[in-house]
Amino acid sequence: MTTSINEQKKIRAPFRADHVGSFLRPAALKEARTKFQQGEITLDELTRVEDEEIRRLVKAQKANGLRGVTDGEFRRSWWHLDFLAGLDGIEFHETPNGTRKFNGVNVRPVGVKVTGKIGYSGDHPFIGHFKKLKEIAGEDTTVKFTIPSPNLVFGRAALDTDVYEKKEDVFRDVIPAYHALIRDLYSAGCRYLQIDDTAWTSFFTEEERDRLRAEGSDPDQLIHQFADAINGAIADRPDDLLVTMHICRGNFRSTFFTSGSYEDAGKIIFGGLDVDGLFLEFDDERSGGFEPLRHVNRPDLTVVLGLVTSKRPELEDEEAIKARIREASEYLPLEQLALSPQCGFASTEEGNNLTEDEQWAKIRHVVKIAEDVWGKDNN
């Protein structure tokens, strides 16, 4: 490990009842964004609507029992592309099928491409997004901020430059760019950072591994480069900066893009990453069983079980969820486990197929089950 895990961090978060971060965009925000895109309102006017809706969201998160709050990703269209396009050398572009093909639905024809040397010049808009969230939430509230993984540059960005001979070469610039940006987030007051990373699914099935080989990459080498990218980005971080990572198999309008167990990447994910916690999708059979948890080799790593789905409105049977938590505790002590939805409710501005009321019912469901399992005052 490159950092020590102090007692304050372990007590604070991830919380026993936690969440991945994104929430359904309210009607007023959708309307304002449409008007802005059509030139009917200014950026300042859109920002004022975003600020007001984030204020409402922060209050709603607290009212529904969450101890850590996010901005719901309300200032983003995509959970990942907006951030990546804010780095030097990366920009949006049109692409027929987006960045991945999802099961049964079409995504917007938008992607990102690398057009030059990747870097961070110190003026990324997400720094401002965090500062505003912290101001809205107040000093007495734990704020979690989410960013996409450095591995998404390799996994989702097209290469349209001669700066890099092959895709793996992007890591040499992506890692220091992320490292500098994370330092600036810390300086702005960030103490709970979540790195979202769907690119790990490239190692979950032989079909996905074959896709990598067809693109000229060796999955057995690339998986170590992925780990190095995460660890390099957060290397030498201050002890009071808690970093977690979220992994799922896609979350767009209640659909997914792949399946597969964590097993084939388990030794690296559970034993080779210098993060404090892992938010993991476990809401249906696509994610496999809990056996890969045996690869956890640290007593200070929290695994947040994504057993409640954000894809459907129906509430899961409480006893069935508790039984699954007990099953997971056969591989990892209960004190190292927590509960959350498997992903956010709106990884893109389209959102999943449920209402805002149903969304909050899901959050309350997580909180209630967590209190039953770990106790109301046990984080």
Short mmCIF file of C-alpha atoms in Angstrom, two decimals:
data_model
loop_
_atom_site.label_atom_id
_atom_site.label_comp_id
_atom_site.label_asym_id
_atom_site.label_seq_id
_atom_site.Cartn_x
_atom_site.Cartn_y
_atom_site.Cartn_z
CA MET A 1 0.00 0.00 0.00
CA THR A 2 1.14 3.51 -0.74
CA THR A 3 -0.92 5.06 2.05
CA SER A 4 -1.94 4.18 5.56
CA ILE A 5 -5.62 3.76 6.37
CA ASN A 6 -6.30 5.64 9.57
CA GLU A 7 -9.11 4.96 11.98
CA GLN A 8 -10.95 8.15 11.08
CA LYS A 9 -11.25 7.07 7.45
CA LYS A 10 -12.45 3.57 8.28
CA ILE A 11 -15.17 4.90 10.59
CA ARG A 12 -16.35 7.60 8.23
CA ALA A 13 -17.04 5.86 4.93
CA PRO A 14 -18.05 3.96 2.90
CA PHE A 15 -21.17 3.98 4.98
CA ARG A 16 -23.09 0.80 5.78
CA ALA A 17 -25.90 2.27 3.66
CA ASP A 18 -24.26 4.07 0.78
CA HIS A 19 -24.99 4.86 -2.87
CA VAL A 20 -23.09 5.09 -6.14
CA GLY A 21 -23.87 8.73 -6.86
CA SER A 22 -26.13 9.58 -9.79
CA PHE A 23 -29.83 10.40 -9.45
CA LEU A 24 -32.70 10.90 -11.87
CA ARG A 25 -32.67 14.36 -13.40
CA PRO A 26 -35.74 16.38 -12.29
CA ALA A 27 -38.05 17.85 -14.92
CA ALA A 28 -36.91 21.43 -14.28
CA LEU A 29 -33.30 20.49 -14.94
CA LYS A 30 -34.13 18.60 -18.12
CA GLU A 31 -36.17 21.53 -19.38
CA ALA A 32 -33.39 24.00 -18.63
CA ARG A 33 -30.77 21.86 -20.35
CA THR A 34 -32.95 21.57 -23.45
CA LYS A 35 -33.49 25.33 -23.52
CA PHE A 36 -29.75 25.92 -23.17
CA GLN A 37 -28.97 23.54 -26.04
CA GLN A 38 -31.53 25.39 -28.18
CA GLY A 39 -30.03 28.77 -27.29
CA GLU A 40 -33.07 29.93 -25.32
CA ILE A 41 -31.23 30.51 -22.02
CA THR A 42 -27.66 31.42 -21.10
CA LEU A 43 -25.08 29.25 -19.36
CA ASP A 44 -25.52 31.35 -16.22
CA GLU A 45 -29.25 30.68 -16.26
CA LEU A 46 -28.67 26.94 -16.69
CA THR A 47 -26.17 26.99 -13.83
CA ARG A 48 -28.69 28.66 -11.54
CA VAL A 49 -31.20 25.88 -12.24
CA GLU A 50 -28.50 23.25 -11.64
CA ASP A 51 -27.58 24.89 -8.33
CA GLU A 52 -31.19 24.95 -7.16
CA GLU A 53 -31.86 21.33 -8.13
CA ILE A 54 -28.65 20.19 -6.44
CA ARG A 55 -29.74 22.01 -3.26
CA ARG A 56 -33.02 20.08 -3.40
CA LEU A 57 -31.16 16.85 -4.05
CA VAL A 58 -28.77 17.28 -1.13
CA LYS A 59 -31.75 17.85 1.20
CA ALA A 60 -33.51 14.79 -0.24
CA GLN A 61 -30.47 12.58 0.27
CA LYS A 62 -30.26 13.58 3.91
CA ALA A 63 -34.02 13.24 4.42
CA ASN A 64 -33.96 9.71 3.04
CA GLY A 65 -31.23 8.55 5.41
CA LEU A 66 -27.99 8.92 3.46
CA ARG A 67 -24.95 10.11 5.40
CA GLY A 68 -22.90 11.03 2.35
CA VAL A 69 -24.22 13.19 -0.48
CA THR A 70 -23.36 13.79 -4.13
CA ASP A 71 -24.53 16.32 -6.71
CA GLY A 72 -26.34 13.49 -8.49
CA GLU A 73 -24.12 14.21 -11.51
CA PHE A 74 -26.71 16.87 -12.38
CA ARG A 75 -24.17 18.99 -14.27
CA ARG A 76 -23.24 16.10 -16.57
CA SER A 77 -24.84 14.50 -19.59
CA TRP A 78 -22.72 11.34 -19.24
CA TRP A 79 -21.14 9.86 -16.13
CA HIS A 80 -17.78 9.60 -17.91
CA LEU A 81 -17.55 11.49 -21.21
CA ASP A 82 -18.03 15.00 -19.78
CA PHE A 83 -15.07 14.48 -17.47
CA LEU A 84 -12.81 12.88 -20.07
CA ALA A 85 -13.51 15.64 -22.59
CA GLY A 86 -12.40 18.14 -19.95
CA LEU A 87 -8.84 16.79 -20.04
CA ASP A 88 -6.29 18.26 -22.42
CA GLY A 89 -5.99 16.24 -25.62
CA ILE A 90 -9.45 14.64 -25.47
CA GLU A 91 -12.61 15.91 -27.14
CA PHE A 92 -16.15 14.82 -28.00
CA HIS A 93 -16.91 13.32 -31.40
CA GLU A 94 -19.78 11.60 -33.18
CA THR A 95 -19.69 7.82 -33.39
CA PRO A 96 -22.56 5.58 -34.60
CA ASN A 97 -22.93 3.31 -31.55
CA GLY A 98 -21.61 5.50 -28.76
CA THR A 99 -18.79 4.02 -26.68
CA ARG A 100 -20.43 0.60 -26.12
CA LYS A 101 -23.45 -1.22 -27.54
CA PHE A 102 -26.11 -1.82 -24.88
CA ASN A 103 -28.60 -4.64 -24.65
CA GLY A 104 -31.77 -3.77 -26.56
CA VAL A 105 -31.44 0.02 -26.67
CA ASN A 106 -29.65 2.57 -28.79
CA VAL A 107 -27.35 5.09 -27.19
CA ARG A 108 -26.72 8.61 -28.43
CA PRO A 109 -24.04 8.66 -31.17
CA VAL A 110 -21.51 10.42 -28.95
CA GLY A 111 -18.03 9.41 -27.89
CA VAL A 112 -14.64 10.90 -27.10
CA LYS A 113 -11.36 10.72 -28.97
CA VAL A 114 -7.75 11.43 -28.15
CA THR A 115 -6.56 14.23 -30.46
CA GLY A 116 -3.28 15.20 -28.81
CA LYS A 117 -1.10 14.84 -25.73
CA ILE A 118 -3.29 14.08 -22.73
CA GLY A 119 -2.86 16.35 -19.74
CA TYR A 120 -4.42 18.39 -16.98
CA SER A 121 -3.82 22.12 -17.16
CA GLY A 122 -5.48 22.97 -13.86
CA ASP A 123 -8.79 24.34 -15.13
CA HIS A 124 -10.99 21.25 -15.38
CA PRO A 125 -14.69 22.20 -14.87
CA PHE A 126 -15.21 19.36 -12.39
CA ILE A 127 -13.07 21.19 -9.83
CA GLY A 128 -15.65 23.96 -9.87
CA HIS A 129 -18.46 21.42 -9.72
CA PHE A 130 -17.00 19.97 -6.55
CA LYS A 131 -16.48 23.35 -4.91
CA LYS A 132 -20.10 24.30 -5.54
CA LEU A 133 -21.36 20.97 -4.17
CA LYS A 134 -19.32 21.40 -1.01
CA GLU A 135 -20.65 24.93 -0.59
CA ILE A 136 -24.24 23.73 -1.01
CA ALA A 137 -23.84 20.72 1.29
CA GLY A 138 -22.20 22.62 4.13
CA GLU A 139 -19.25 21.81 6.36
CA ASP A 140 -21.16 19.31 8.53
CA THR A 141 -22.04 17.02 5.60
CA THR A 142 -19.87 14.32 4.06
CA VAL A 143 -19.59 14.98 0.34
CA LYS A 144 -18.71 12.24 -2.12
CA PHE A 145 -17.45 13.21 -5.55
CA THR A 146 -17.42 10.79 -8.48
CA ILE A 147 -15.10 10.75 -11.49
CA PRO A 148 -14.54 8.13 -14.20
CA SER A 149 -11.45 5.96 -14.03
CA PRO A 150 -8.23 6.69 -15.93
CA ASN A 151 -8.80 3.28 -17.53
CA LEU A 152 -11.78 4.73 -19.41
CA VAL A 153 -9.36 6.69 -21.61
CA PHE A 154 -8.04 3.36 -22.87
CA GLY A 155 -11.40 1.61 -22.75
CA ARG A 156 -13.73 4.20 -24.29
CA ALA A 157 -11.71 6.84 -26.18
CA ALA A 158 -10.85 6.48 -29.85
CA LEU A 159 -7.24 7.21 -30.84
CA ASP A 160 -7.04 10.00 -33.41
CA THR A 161 -3.48 11.29 -33.05
CA ASP A 162 0.09 10.27 -33.80
CA VAL A 163 1.21 11.29 -30.30
CA TYR A 164 0.62 7.71 -29.17
CA GLU A 165 1.75 4.76 -31.25
CA LYS A 166 -0.67 2.37 -29.58
CA LYS A 167 -3.53 2.74 -27.16
CA GLU A 168 -1.59 1.48 -24.15
CA ASP A 169 0.77 4.44 -24.56
CA VAL A 170 -1.92 6.82 -23.29
CA PHE A 171 -1.30 5.63 -19.73
CA ARG A 172 2.03 7.46 -19.54
CA ASP A 173 0.18 10.80 -19.68
CA VAL A 174 -3.19 9.81 -18.24
CA ILE A 175 -1.74 8.77 -14.88
CA PRO A 176 0.06 12.06 -14.07
CA ALA A 177 -2.93 14.05 -15.36
CA TYR A 178 -5.27 12.24 -12.99
CA HIS A 179 -2.78 12.45 -10.13
CA ALA A 180 -2.57 16.24 -10.47
CA LEU A 181 -6.34 16.63 -10.81
CA ILE A 182 -7.02 14.51 -7.73
CA ARG A 183 -4.54 16.64 -5.79
CA ASP A 184 -6.49 19.73 -6.82
CA LEU A 185 -9.77 18.12 -5.76
CA TYR A 186 -8.18 17.44 -2.38
CA SER A 187 -6.99 21.04 -2.11
CA ALA A 188 -10.57 22.11 -2.85
CA GLY A 189 -11.75 20.06 0.14
CA CYS A 190 -12.56 16.63 -1.34
CA ARG A 191 -12.15 13.86 1.23
CA TYR A 192 -14.34 11.14 -0.29
CA LEU A 193 -13.58 10.34 -3.92
CA GLN A 194 -15.17 7.58 -5.98
CA ILE A 195 -13.58 6.34 -9.19
CA ASP A 196 -16.13 4.73 -11.54
CA ASP A 197 -14.71 2.03 -13.78
CA THR A 198 -16.69 -0.18 -16.16
CA ALA A 199 -13.52 -0.98 -18.12
CA TRP A 200 -12.67 -3.86 -15.75
CA THR A 201 -15.45 -5.82 -17.45
CA SER A 202 -12.96 -6.33 -20.30
CA PHE A 203 -11.52 -9.17 -18.21
CA PHE A 204 -14.73 -10.81 -16.97
CA THR A 205 -15.48 -13.08 -19.94
CA GLU A 206 -13.51 -14.75 -22.68
CA GLU A 207 -15.61 -12.88 -25.23
CA GLU A 208 -14.46 -9.56 -23.78
CA ARG A 209 -10.85 -10.76 -23.65
CA ASP A 210 -11.08 -11.82 -27.29
CA ARG A 211 -12.30 -8.33 -28.13
CA LEU A 212 -9.13 -6.92 -26.57
CA ARG A 213 -6.97 -9.35 -28.51
CA ALA A 214 -8.72 -8.40 -31.74
CA GLU A 215 -7.80 -4.78 -31.02
CA GLY A 216 -4.15 -5.73 -30.53
CA SER A 217 -3.97 -5.82 -26.73
CA ASP A 218 -2.86 -8.65 -24.42
CA PRO A 219 -5.47 -8.89 -21.64
CA ASP A 220 -3.02 -10.63 -19.30
CA GLN A 221 -0.69 -7.63 -19.49
CA LEU A 222 -3.40 -4.99 -19.75
CA ILE A 223 -5.03 -5.95 -16.46
CA HIS A 224 -1.81 -5.01 -14.66
CA GLN A 225 -1.68 -1.71 -16.55
CA PHE A 226 -5.23 -1.01 -15.38
CA ALA A 227 -4.16 -1.60 -11.77
CA ASP A 228 -1.08 0.57 -12.24
CA ALA A 229 -3.28 3.37 -13.62
CA ILE A 230 -5.54 3.35 -10.56
CA ASN A 231 -2.67 3.07 -8.10
CA GLY A 232 -0.60 5.69 -9.89
CA ALA A 233 -3.46 8.17 -10.01
CA ILE A 234 -3.97 7.97 -6.22
CA ALA A 235 -0.34 7.38 -5.20
CA ASP A 236 0.94 9.22 -2.12
CA ARG A 237 -2.48 10.65 -1.38
CA PRO A 238 -3.07 12.27 2.01
CA ASP A 239 -4.24 9.93 4.73
CA ASP A 240 -7.57 11.70 5.07
CA LEU A 241 -8.52 11.29 1.40
CA LEU A 242 -10.70 8.20 1.16
CA VAL A 243 -10.84 6.65 -2.32
CA THR A 244 -13.31 4.01 -3.46
CA MET A 245 -13.93 2.41 -6.85
CA HIS A 246 -17.21 1.37 -8.43
CA ILE A 247 -17.49 -1.44 -10.98
CA CYS A 248 -20.57 -2.46 -12.93
CA ARG A 249 -21.47 -3.96 -16.30
CA GLY A 250 -23.20 -0.95 -17.78
CA ASN A 251 -26.20 1.13 -16.72
CA PHE A 252 -28.08 2.94 -19.47
CA ARG A 253 -31.88 3.22 -19.42
CA SER A 254 -32.06 0.16 -17.17
CA THR A 255 -29.95 -1.99 -19.51
CA PHE A 256 -26.37 -3.30 -19.58
CA PHE A 257 -23.62 -4.09 -22.06
CA THR A 258 -22.01 -7.24 -20.64
CA SER A 259 -22.07 -9.92 -17.94
CA GLY A 260 -19.52 -12.01 -16.12
CA SER A 261 -18.11 -12.86 -12.70
CA TYR A 262 -15.33 -10.95 -10.96
CA GLU A 263 -13.37 -14.21 -10.69
CA ASP A 264 -10.97 -13.84 -13.63
CA ALA A 265 -9.93 -10.38 -12.43
CA GLY A 266 -10.43 -11.06 -8.72
CA LYS A 267 -6.82 -11.29 -7.60
CA ILE A 268 -6.10 -7.84 -9.04
CA ILE A 269 -9.37 -6.11 -8.12
CA PHE A 270 -9.51 -7.45 -4.56
CA GLY A 271 -5.81 -7.78 -3.83
CA GLY A 272 -3.94 -5.33 -6.03
CA LEU A 273 -5.66 -1.94 -5.83
CA ASP A 274 -4.75 0.74 -3.28
CA VAL A 275 -8.34 1.84 -2.72
CA ASP A 276 -10.25 1.98 0.56
CA GLY A 277 -13.49 0.51 -0.74
CA LEU A 278 -15.12 -1.22 -3.68
CA PHE A 279 -18.72 -0.65 -4.81
CA LEU A 280 -19.65 -3.82 -6.70
CA GLU A 281 -22.63 -4.83 -8.80
CA PHE A 282 -24.34 -7.94 -7.41
CA ASP A 283 -28.02 -7.33 -8.17
CA ASP A 284 -28.58 -10.34 -10.44
CA GLU A 285 -26.96 -13.46 -11.85
CA ARG A 286 -24.94 -11.48 -14.43
CA SER A 287 -22.38 -10.66 -11.75
CA GLY A 288 -21.75 -14.21 -10.56
CA GLY A 289 -21.39 -15.27 -6.95
CA PHE A 290 -19.47 -13.97 -3.95
CA GLU A 291 -16.61 -16.48 -4.21
CA PRO A 292 -14.17 -13.87 -5.65
CA LEU A 293 -14.35 -12.02 -2.33
CA ARG A 294 -11.93 -14.62 -1.01
CA HIS A 295 -9.18 -12.71 -2.85
CA VAL A 296 -9.50 -9.76 -0.43
CA ASN A 297 -6.19 -9.76 1.44
CA ARG A 298 -6.61 -6.69 3.68
CA PRO A 299 -8.70 -6.08 6.80
CA ASP A 300 -9.11 -2.39 5.91
CA LEU A 301 -10.88 -2.82 2.56
CA THR A 302 -14.66 -2.29 2.57
CA VAL A 303 -16.73 -4.07 -0.07
CA VAL A 304 -20.07 -2.38 -0.72
CA LEU A 305 -22.49 -4.99 -2.02
CA GLY A 306 -24.71 -3.65 -4.82
CA LEU A 307 -27.61 -5.98 -4.05
CA VAL A 308 -30.45 -3.52 -4.61
CA THR A 309 -31.03 -2.70 -8.26
CA SER A 310 -31.45 0.81 -9.63
CA LYS A 311 -32.73 -0.62 -12.92
CA ARG A 312 -36.24 -1.61 -11.78
CA PRO A 313 -38.76 -0.01 -9.40
CA GLU A 314 -39.82 -3.15 -7.52
CA LEU A 315 -38.41 -3.38 -3.99
CA GLU A 316 -36.39 -6.48 -3.29
CA ASP A 317 -37.44 -8.86 -0.54
CA GLU A 318 -35.67 -7.68 2.63
CA GLU A 319 -34.99 -11.16 3.92
CA ALA A 320 -33.55 -12.25 0.57
CA ILE A 321 -31.12 -9.31 0.65
CA LYS A 322 -30.13 -10.10 4.23
CA ALA A 323 -29.56 -13.72 3.25
CA ARG A 324 -27.26 -12.62 0.45
CA ILE A 325 -25.32 -10.43 2.86
CA ARG A 326 -24.90 -13.44 5.14
CA GLU A 327 -23.71 -15.45 2.14
CA ALA A 328 -21.12 -12.79 1.30
CA SER A 329 -19.96 -12.80 4.93
CA GLU A 330 -18.84 -16.40 4.45
CA TYR A 331 -16.00 -14.98 2.34
CA LEU A 332 -15.43 -11.60 4.01
CA PRO A 333 -16.22 -10.53 7.60
CA LEU A 334 -19.46 -8.64 8.05
CA GLU A 335 -17.58 -5.62 9.39
CA GLN A 336 -15.91 -5.28 5.98
CA LEU A 337 -19.21 -5.26 4.10
CA ALA A 338 -21.78 -2.54 3.34
CA LEU A 339 -24.87 -2.16 1.14
CA SER A 340 -25.86 0.05 -1.80
CA PRO A 341 -27.68 -0.03 -5.11
CA GLN A 342 -25.60 -1.73 -7.80
CA CYS A 343 -25.18 1.54 -9.72
CA GLY A 344 -26.60 5.03 -9.91
CA PHE A 345 -30.11 5.85 -11.02
CA ALA A 346 -29.03 7.94 -13.99
CA SER A 347 -25.56 7.20 -15.33
CA THR A 348 -26.60 9.43 -18.22
CA GLU A 349 -29.17 12.21 -18.28
CA GLU A 350 -31.76 9.81 -19.76
CA GLY A 351 -31.98 7.91 -16.45
CA ASN A 352 -33.29 4.47 -15.63
CA ASN A 353 -36.88 3.31 -15.98
CA LEU A 354 -38.35 4.32 -12.65
CA THR A 355 -39.79 7.45 -11.06
CA GLU A 356 -38.17 9.79 -8.54
CA ASP A 357 -40.49 8.47 -5.82
CA GLU A 358 -39.45 4.91 -6.68
CA GLN A 359 -35.81 5.99 -6.64
CA TRP A 360 -36.10 7.31 -3.08
CA ALA A 361 -38.00 4.22 -2.00
CA LYS A 362 -34.96 2.22 -3.15
CA ILE A 363 -32.64 4.42 -1.09
CA ARG A 364 -34.81 4.05 2.02
CA HIS A 365 -34.86 0.30 1.38
CA VAL A 366 -31.05 0.21 1.45
CA VAL A 367 -30.94 2.30 4.64
CA LYS A 368 -33.54 0.13 6.41
CA ILE A 369 -31.82 -3.15 5.54
CA ALA A 370 -28.41 -1.79 6.54
CA GLU A 371 -29.77 -0.66 9.91
CA ASP A 372 -31.27 -4.12 10.47
CA VAL A 373 -28.00 -5.87 9.62
CA TRP A 374 -25.37 -3.60 11.17
CA GLY A 375 -27.39 -1.50 13.62
CA LYS A 376 -28.63 2.07 13.31
CA ASP A 377 -25.54 3.62 14.90
CA ASN A 378 -22.95 1.32 13.33
CA ASN A 379 -22.08 3.63 10.41
#
